[in-house]
PDB file of N, CA and C in Angstrom:
ATOM      1  N   MET A   1       0.812  -1.186   0.000  1.00  0.00           N
ATOM      2  CA  MET A   1       0.000   0.000   0.000  1.00  0.00           C
ATOM      3  C   MET A   1       0.859   1.255   0.000  1.00  0.00           C
ATOM      4  N   ARG A   2       1.958   1.181   0.739  1.00  0.00           N
ATOM      5  CA  ARG A   2       2.845   2.347   0.796  1.00  0.00           C
ATOM      6  C   ARG A   2       3.344   2.733  -0.605  1.00  0.00           C
ATOM      7  N   ARG A   3       3.662   1.738  -1.403  1.00  0.00           N
ATOM      8  CA  ARG A   3       4.139   2.001  -2.767  1.00  0.00           C
ATOM      9  C   ARG A   3       3.076   2.734  -3.583  1.00  0.00           C
ATOM     10  N   ILE A   4       1.846   2.300  -3.477  1.00  0.00           N
ATOM     11  CA  ILE A   4       0.747   2.924  -4.220  1.00  0.00           C
ATOM     12  C   ILE A   4       0.570   4.370  -3.779  1.00  0.00           C
ATOM     13  N   VAL A   5       0.567   4.596  -2.476  1.00  0.00           N
ATOM     14  CA  VAL A   5       0.386   5.946  -1.948  1.00  0.00           C
ATOM     15  C   VAL A   5       1.530   6.847  -2.391  1.00  0.00           C
ATOM     16  N   GLU A   6       2.761   6.364  -2.285  1.00  0.00           N
ATOM     17  CA  GLU A   6       3.912   7.178  -2.685  1.00  0.00           C
ATOM     18  C   GLU A   6       3.876   7.512  -4.170  1.00  0.00           C
ATOM     19  N   MET A   7       3.525   6.537  -4.983  1.00  0.00           N
ATOM     20  CA  MET A   7       3.433   6.802  -6.424  1.00  0.00           C
ATOM     21  C   MET A   7       2.371   7.862  -6.701  1.00  0.00           C
ATOM     22  N   HIS A   8       1.232   7.723  -6.055  1.00  0.00           N
ATOM     23  CA  HIS A   8       0.143   8.677  -6.262  1.00  0.00           C
ATOM     24  C   HIS A   8       0.539  10.079  -5.788  1.00  0.00           C
ATOM     25  N   GLN A   9       1.185  10.160  -4.635  1.00  0.00           N
ATOM     26  CA  GLN A   9       1.618  11.458  -4.118  1.00  0.00           C
ATOM     27  C   GLN A   9       2.670  12.101  -5.015  1.00  0.00           C
ATOM     28  N   ASN A  10       3.392  11.291  -5.783  1.00  0.00           N
ATOM     29  CA  ASN A  10       4.392  11.818  -6.712  1.00  0.00           C
ATOM     30  C   ASN A  10       3.812  12.107  -8.091  1.00  0.00           C
ATOM     31  N   GLY A  11       2.483  12.054  -8.201  1.00  0.00           N
ATOM     32  CA  GLY A  11       1.829  12.442  -9.438  1.00  0.00           C
ATOM     33  C   GLY A  11       1.623  11.330 -10.449  1.00  0.00           C
ATOM     34  N   VAL A  12       1.877  10.095 -10.078  1.00  0.00           N
ATOM     35  CA  VAL A  12       1.667   8.966 -10.986  1.00  0.00           C
ATOM     36  C   VAL A  12       0.179   8.662 -11.035  1.00  0.00           C
ATOM     37  N   GLY A  13      -0.363   8.511 -12.222  1.00  0.00           N
ATOM     38  CA  GLY A  13      -1.785   8.244 -12.400  1.00  0.00           C
ATOM     39  C   GLY A  13      -2.156   6.801 -12.088  1.00  0.00           C
ATOM     40  N   TYR A  14      -3.442   6.574 -11.915  1.00  0.00           N
ATOM     41  CA  TYR A  14      -3.945   5.247 -11.572  1.00  0.00           C
ATOM     42  C   TYR A  14      -3.533   4.185 -12.594  1.00  0.00           C
ATOM     43  N   ARG A  15      -3.621   4.505 -13.864  1.00  0.00           N
ATOM     44  CA  ARG A  15      -3.257   3.514 -14.899  1.00  0.00           C
ATOM     45  C   ARG A  15      -1.788   3.130 -14.828  1.00  0.00           C
ATOM     46  N   ASP A  16      -0.943   4.134 -14.612  1.00  0.00           N
ATOM     47  CA  ASP A  16       0.486   3.841 -14.523  1.00  0.00           C
ATOM     48  C   ASP A  16       0.830   3.081 -13.247  1.00  0.00           C
ATOM     49  N   ILE A  17       0.118   3.367 -12.176  1.00  0.00           N
ATOM     50  CA  ILE A  17       0.307   2.587 -10.941  1.00  0.00           C
ATOM     51  C   ILE A  17      -0.043   1.132 -11.224  1.00  0.00           C
ATOM     52  N   CYS A  18      -1.167   0.911 -11.891  1.00  0.00           N
ATOM     53  CA  CYS A  18      -1.580  -0.461 -12.232  1.00  0.00           C
ATOM     54  C   CYS A  18      -0.551  -1.146 -13.113  1.00  0.00           C
ATOM     55  N   ARG A  19      -0.056  -0.449 -14.105  1.00  0.00           N
ATOM     56  CA  ARG A  19       0.953  -1.039 -15.001  1.00  0.00           C
ATOM     57  C   ARG A  19       2.184  -1.487 -14.213  1.00  0.00           C
ATOM     58  N   SER A  20       2.614  -0.656 -13.287  1.00  0.00           N
ATOM     59  CA  SER A  20       3.793  -0.975 -12.484  1.00  0.00           C
ATOM     60  C   SER A  20       3.553  -2.200 -11.604  1.00  0.00           C
ATOM     61  N   LEU A  21       2.419  -2.223 -10.922  1.00  0.00           N
ATOM     62  CA  LEU A  21       2.103  -3.355 -10.039  1.00  0.00           C
ATOM     63  C   LEU A  21       1.928  -4.642 -10.839  1.00  0.00           C
ATOM     64  N   ASN A  22       1.241  -4.540 -11.980  1.00  0.00           N
ATOM     65  CA  ASN A  22       1.024  -5.720 -12.821  1.00  0.00           C
ATOM     66  C   ASN A  22       2.344  -6.226 -13.403  1.00  0.00           C
ATOM     67  N   ALA A  23       3.216  -5.307 -13.816  1.00  0.00           N
ATOM     68  CA  ALA A  23       4.509  -5.701 -14.382  1.00  0.00           C
ATOM     69  C   ALA A  23       5.378  -6.425 -13.360  1.00  0.00           C
ATOM     70  N   ASP A  24       5.236  -6.035 -12.092  1.00  0.00           N
ATOM     71  CA  ASP A  24       6.024  -6.668 -11.030  1.00  0.00           C
ATOM     72  C   ASP A  24       5.342  -7.899 -10.436  1.00  0.00           C
ATOM     73  N   GLY A  25       4.155  -8.231 -10.959  1.00  0.00           N
ATOM     74  CA  GLY A  25       3.456  -9.431 -10.504  1.00  0.00           C
ATOM     75  C   GLY A  25       2.914  -9.344  -9.089  1.00  0.00           C
ATOM     76  N   ILE A  26       2.626  -8.140  -8.634  1.00  0.00           N
ATOM     77  CA  ILE A  26       2.107  -7.955  -7.281  1.00  0.00           C
ATOM     78  C   ILE A  26       0.594  -8.171  -7.294  1.00  0.00           C
ATOM     79  N   PRO A  27       0.089  -9.116  -6.510  1.00  0.00           N
ATOM     80  CA  PRO A  27      -1.361  -9.352  -6.478  1.00  0.00           C
ATOM     81  C   PRO A  27      -2.076  -8.265  -5.676  1.00  0.00           C
ATOM     82  N   THR A  28      -3.356  -8.117  -5.921  1.00  0.00           N
ATOM     83  CA  THR A  28      -4.169  -7.179  -5.146  1.00  0.00           C
ATOM     84  C   THR A  28      -4.311  -7.711  -3.728  1.00  0.00           C
ATOM     85  N   PRO A  29      -4.755  -6.883  -2.790  1.00  0.00           N
ATOM     86  CA  PRO A  29      -4.981  -7.384  -1.429  1.00  0.00           C
ATOM     87  C   PRO A  29      -5.964  -8.560  -1.382  1.00  0.00           C
ATOM     88  N   ALA A  30      -6.851  -8.639  -2.361  1.00  0.00           N
ATOM     89  CA  ALA A  30      -7.809  -9.740  -2.426  1.00  0.00           C
ATOM     90  C   ALA A  30      -7.192 -10.981  -3.076  1.00  0.00           C
ATOM     91  N   GLY A  31      -5.930 -10.875  -3.525  1.00  0.00           N
ATOM     92  CA  GLY A  31      -5.238 -12.011  -4.122  1.00  0.00           C
ATOM     93  C   GLY A  31      -5.426 -12.150  -5.624  1.00  0.00           C
ATOM     94  N   ARG A  32      -6.074 -11.182  -6.237  1.00  0.00           N
ATOM     95  CA  ARG A  32      -6.271 -11.233  -7.690  1.00  0.00           C
ATOM     96  C   ARG A  32      -4.972 -10.835  -8.392  1.00  0.00           C
ATOM     97  N   PRO A  33      -4.719 -11.397  -9.558  1.00  0.00           N
ATOM     98  CA  PRO A  33      -3.434 -11.153 -10.221  1.00  0.00           C
ATOM     99  C   PRO A  33      -3.333  -9.828 -10.979  1.00  0.00           C
ATOM    100  N   LYS A  34      -4.461  -9.170 -11.246  1.00  0.00           N
ATOM    101  CA  LYS A  34      -4.420  -7.968 -12.075  1.00  0.00           C
ATOM    102  C   LYS A  34      -5.049  -6.770 -11.363  1.00  0.00           C
ATOM    103  N   TRP A  35      -4.353  -5.640 -11.465  1.00  0.00           N
ATOM    104  CA  TRP A  35      -4.816  -4.373 -10.895  1.00  0.00           C
ATOM    105  C   TRP A  35      -5.562  -3.568 -11.954  1.00  0.00           C
ATOM    106  N   TYR A  36      -6.548  -2.793 -11.519  1.00  0.00           N
ATOM    107  CA  TYR A  36      -7.319  -1.905 -12.389  1.00  0.00           C
ATOM    108  C   TYR A  36      -7.386  -0.528 -11.743  1.00  0.00           C
ATOM    109  N   PRO A  37      -7.461   0.536 -12.556  1.00  0.00           N
ATOM    110  CA  PRO A  37      -7.503   1.896 -12.003  1.00  0.00           C
ATOM    111  C   PRO A  37      -8.617   2.114 -10.974  1.00  0.00           C
ATOM    112  N   SER A  38      -9.763   1.525 -11.190  1.00  0.00           N
ATOM    113  CA  SER A  38     -10.869   1.724 -10.240  1.00  0.00           C
ATOM    114  C   SER A  38     -10.530   1.139  -8.874  1.00  0.00           C
ATOM    115  N   TYR A  39      -9.791   0.038  -8.850  1.00  0.00           N
ATOM    116  CA  TYR A  39      -9.403  -0.589  -7.582  1.00  0.00           C
ATOM    117  C   TYR A  39      -8.387   0.286  -6.850  1.00  0.00           C
ATOM    118  N   VAL A  40      -7.432   0.828  -7.584  1.00  0.00           N
ATOM    119  CA  VAL A  40      -6.437   1.716  -6.984  1.00  0.00           C
ATOM    120  C   VAL A  40      -7.137   2.952  -6.405  1.00  0.00           C
ATOM    121  N   SER A  41      -8.073   3.510  -7.150  1.00  0.00           N
ATOM    122  CA  SER A  41      -8.818   4.672  -6.684  1.00  0.00           C
ATOM    123  C   SER A  41      -9.567   4.379  -5.394  1.00  0.00           C
ATOM    124  N   ARG A  42     -10.246   3.251  -5.359  1.00  0.00           N
ATOM    125  CA  ARG A  42     -10.990   2.882  -4.143  1.00  0.00           C
ATOM    126  C   ARG A  42     -10.051   2.714  -2.958  1.00  0.00           C
ATOM    127  N   LEU A  43      -8.906   2.082  -3.165  1.00  0.00           N
ATOM    128  CA  LEU A  43      -7.948   1.901  -2.079  1.00  0.00           C
ATOM    129  C   LEU A  43      -7.434   3.240  -1.559  1.00  0.00           C
ATOM    130  N   LEU A  44      -7.098   4.138  -2.479  1.00  0.00           N
ATOM    131  CA  LEU A  44      -6.545   5.427  -2.075  1.00  0.00           C
ATOM    132  C   LEU A  44      -7.570   6.307  -1.365  1.00  0.00           C
ATOM    133  N   ASN A  45      -8.832   6.039  -1.569  1.00  0.00           N
ATOM    134  CA  ASN A  45      -9.872   6.865  -0.963  1.00  0.00           C
ATOM    135  C   ASN A  45     -10.543   6.226   0.246  1.00  0.00           C
ATOM    136  N   THR A  46     -10.037   5.103   0.703  1.00  0.00           N
ATOM    137  CA  THR A  46     -10.602   4.498   1.907  1.00  0.00           C
ATOM    138  C   THR A  46     -10.145   5.281   3.128  1.00  0.00           C
ATOM    139  N   ARG A  47     -10.962   5.306   4.135  1.00  0.00           N
ATOM    140  CA  ARG A  47     -10.686   6.100   5.331  1.00  0.00           C
ATOM    141  C   ARG A  47      -9.377   5.692   5.999  1.00  0.00           C
ATOM    142  N   ASN A  48      -9.125   4.405   6.125  1.00  0.00           N
ATOM    143  CA  ASN A  48      -7.899   3.938   6.784  1.00  0.00           C
ATOM    144  C   ASN A  48      -6.649   4.432   6.069  1.00  0.00           C
ATOM    145  N   VAL A  49      -6.664   4.430   4.746  1.00  0.00           N
ATOM    146  CA  VAL A  49      -5.494   4.869   3.978  1.00  0.00           C
ATOM    147  C   VAL A  49      -5.283   6.361   4.158  1.00  0.00           C
ATOM    148  N   VAL A  50      -6.354   7.128   4.079  1.00  0.00           N
ATOM    149  CA  VAL A  50      -6.241   8.575   4.238  1.00  0.00           C
ATOM    150  C   VAL A  50      -5.753   8.918   5.643  1.00  0.00           C
ATOM    151  N   GLU A  51      -6.266   8.209   6.659  1.00  0.00           N
ATOM    152  CA  GLU A  51      -5.835   8.472   8.035  1.00  0.00           C
ATOM    153  C   GLU A  51      -4.375   8.071   8.257  1.00  0.00           C
ATOM    154  N   THR A  52      -3.953   6.965   7.655  1.00  0.00           N
ATOM    155  CA  THR A  52      -2.598   6.470   7.856  1.00  0.00           C
ATOM    156  C   THR A  52      -1.561   7.261   7.067  1.00  0.00           C
ATOM    157  N   PHE A  53      -1.848   7.512   5.783  1.00  0.00           N
ATOM    158  CA  PHE A  53      -0.859   8.116   4.903  1.00  0.00           C
ATOM    159  C   PHE A  53      -1.155   9.568   4.554  1.00  0.00           C
ATOM    160  N   GLY A  54      -2.337  10.052   4.871  1.00  0.00           N
ATOM    161  CA  GLY A  54      -2.731  11.399   4.494  1.00  0.00           C
ATOM    162  C   GLY A  54      -3.317  11.411   3.104  1.00  0.00           C
ATOM    163  N   GLY A  55      -3.972  12.490   2.771  1.00  0.00           N
ATOM    164  CA  GLY A  55      -4.585  12.615   1.449  1.00  0.00           C
ATOM    165  C   GLY A  55      -3.542  12.912   0.398  1.00  0.00           C
ATOM    166  N   PRO A  56      -3.990  12.967  -0.863  1.00  0.00           N
ATOM    167  CA  PRO A  56      -3.046  13.263  -1.943  1.00  0.00           C
ATOM    168  C   PRO A  56      -2.449  14.663  -1.785  1.00  0.00           C
ATOM    169  N   ARG A  57      -1.189  14.796  -2.152  1.00  0.00           N
ATOM    170  CA  ARG A  57      -0.520  16.087  -2.087  1.00  0.00           C
ATOM    171  C   ARG A  57      -0.965  16.950  -3.249  1.00  0.00           C
ATOM    172  N   SER A  58      -0.980  18.237  -3.027  1.00  0.00           N
ATOM    173  CA  SER A  58      -1.331  19.180  -4.078  1.00  0.00           C
ATOM    174  C   SER A  58      -0.268  19.148  -5.168  1.00  0.00           C
ATOM    175  N   ARG A  59      -0.687  19.341  -6.403  1.00  0.00           N
ATOM    176  CA  ARG A  59       0.264  19.317  -7.540  1.00  0.00           C
ATOM    177  C   ARG A  59       0.567  20.727  -8.023  1.00  0.00           C
ATOM    178  N   ARG A  60       0.680  21.670  -7.137  1.00  0.00           N
ATOM    179  CA  ARG A  60       0.936  23.055  -7.528  1.00  0.00           C
ATOM    180  C   ARG A  60       2.329  23.261  -7.997  1.00  0.00           C
TER     181      ARG A  60
END
C-alpha cells in the first residue's frame, strides 16, 4: 500500500500505478493477479489509507 500511496503522491496516475504493479506481478490485497484503475482509486480513498498516509498532495 505504501508504494501505491507514494506513487500517487508523486503524481503517478492510476493507470500507470496499475501497469507498475502488474509488471512486477504484485497481487491485489484480495489475491487477484491484475490491478485496475478503479481498484487503486478505491484503495486510495478508503478512510484507513487517508488516516494512515494522508490525502493526496497538491500538484501546484
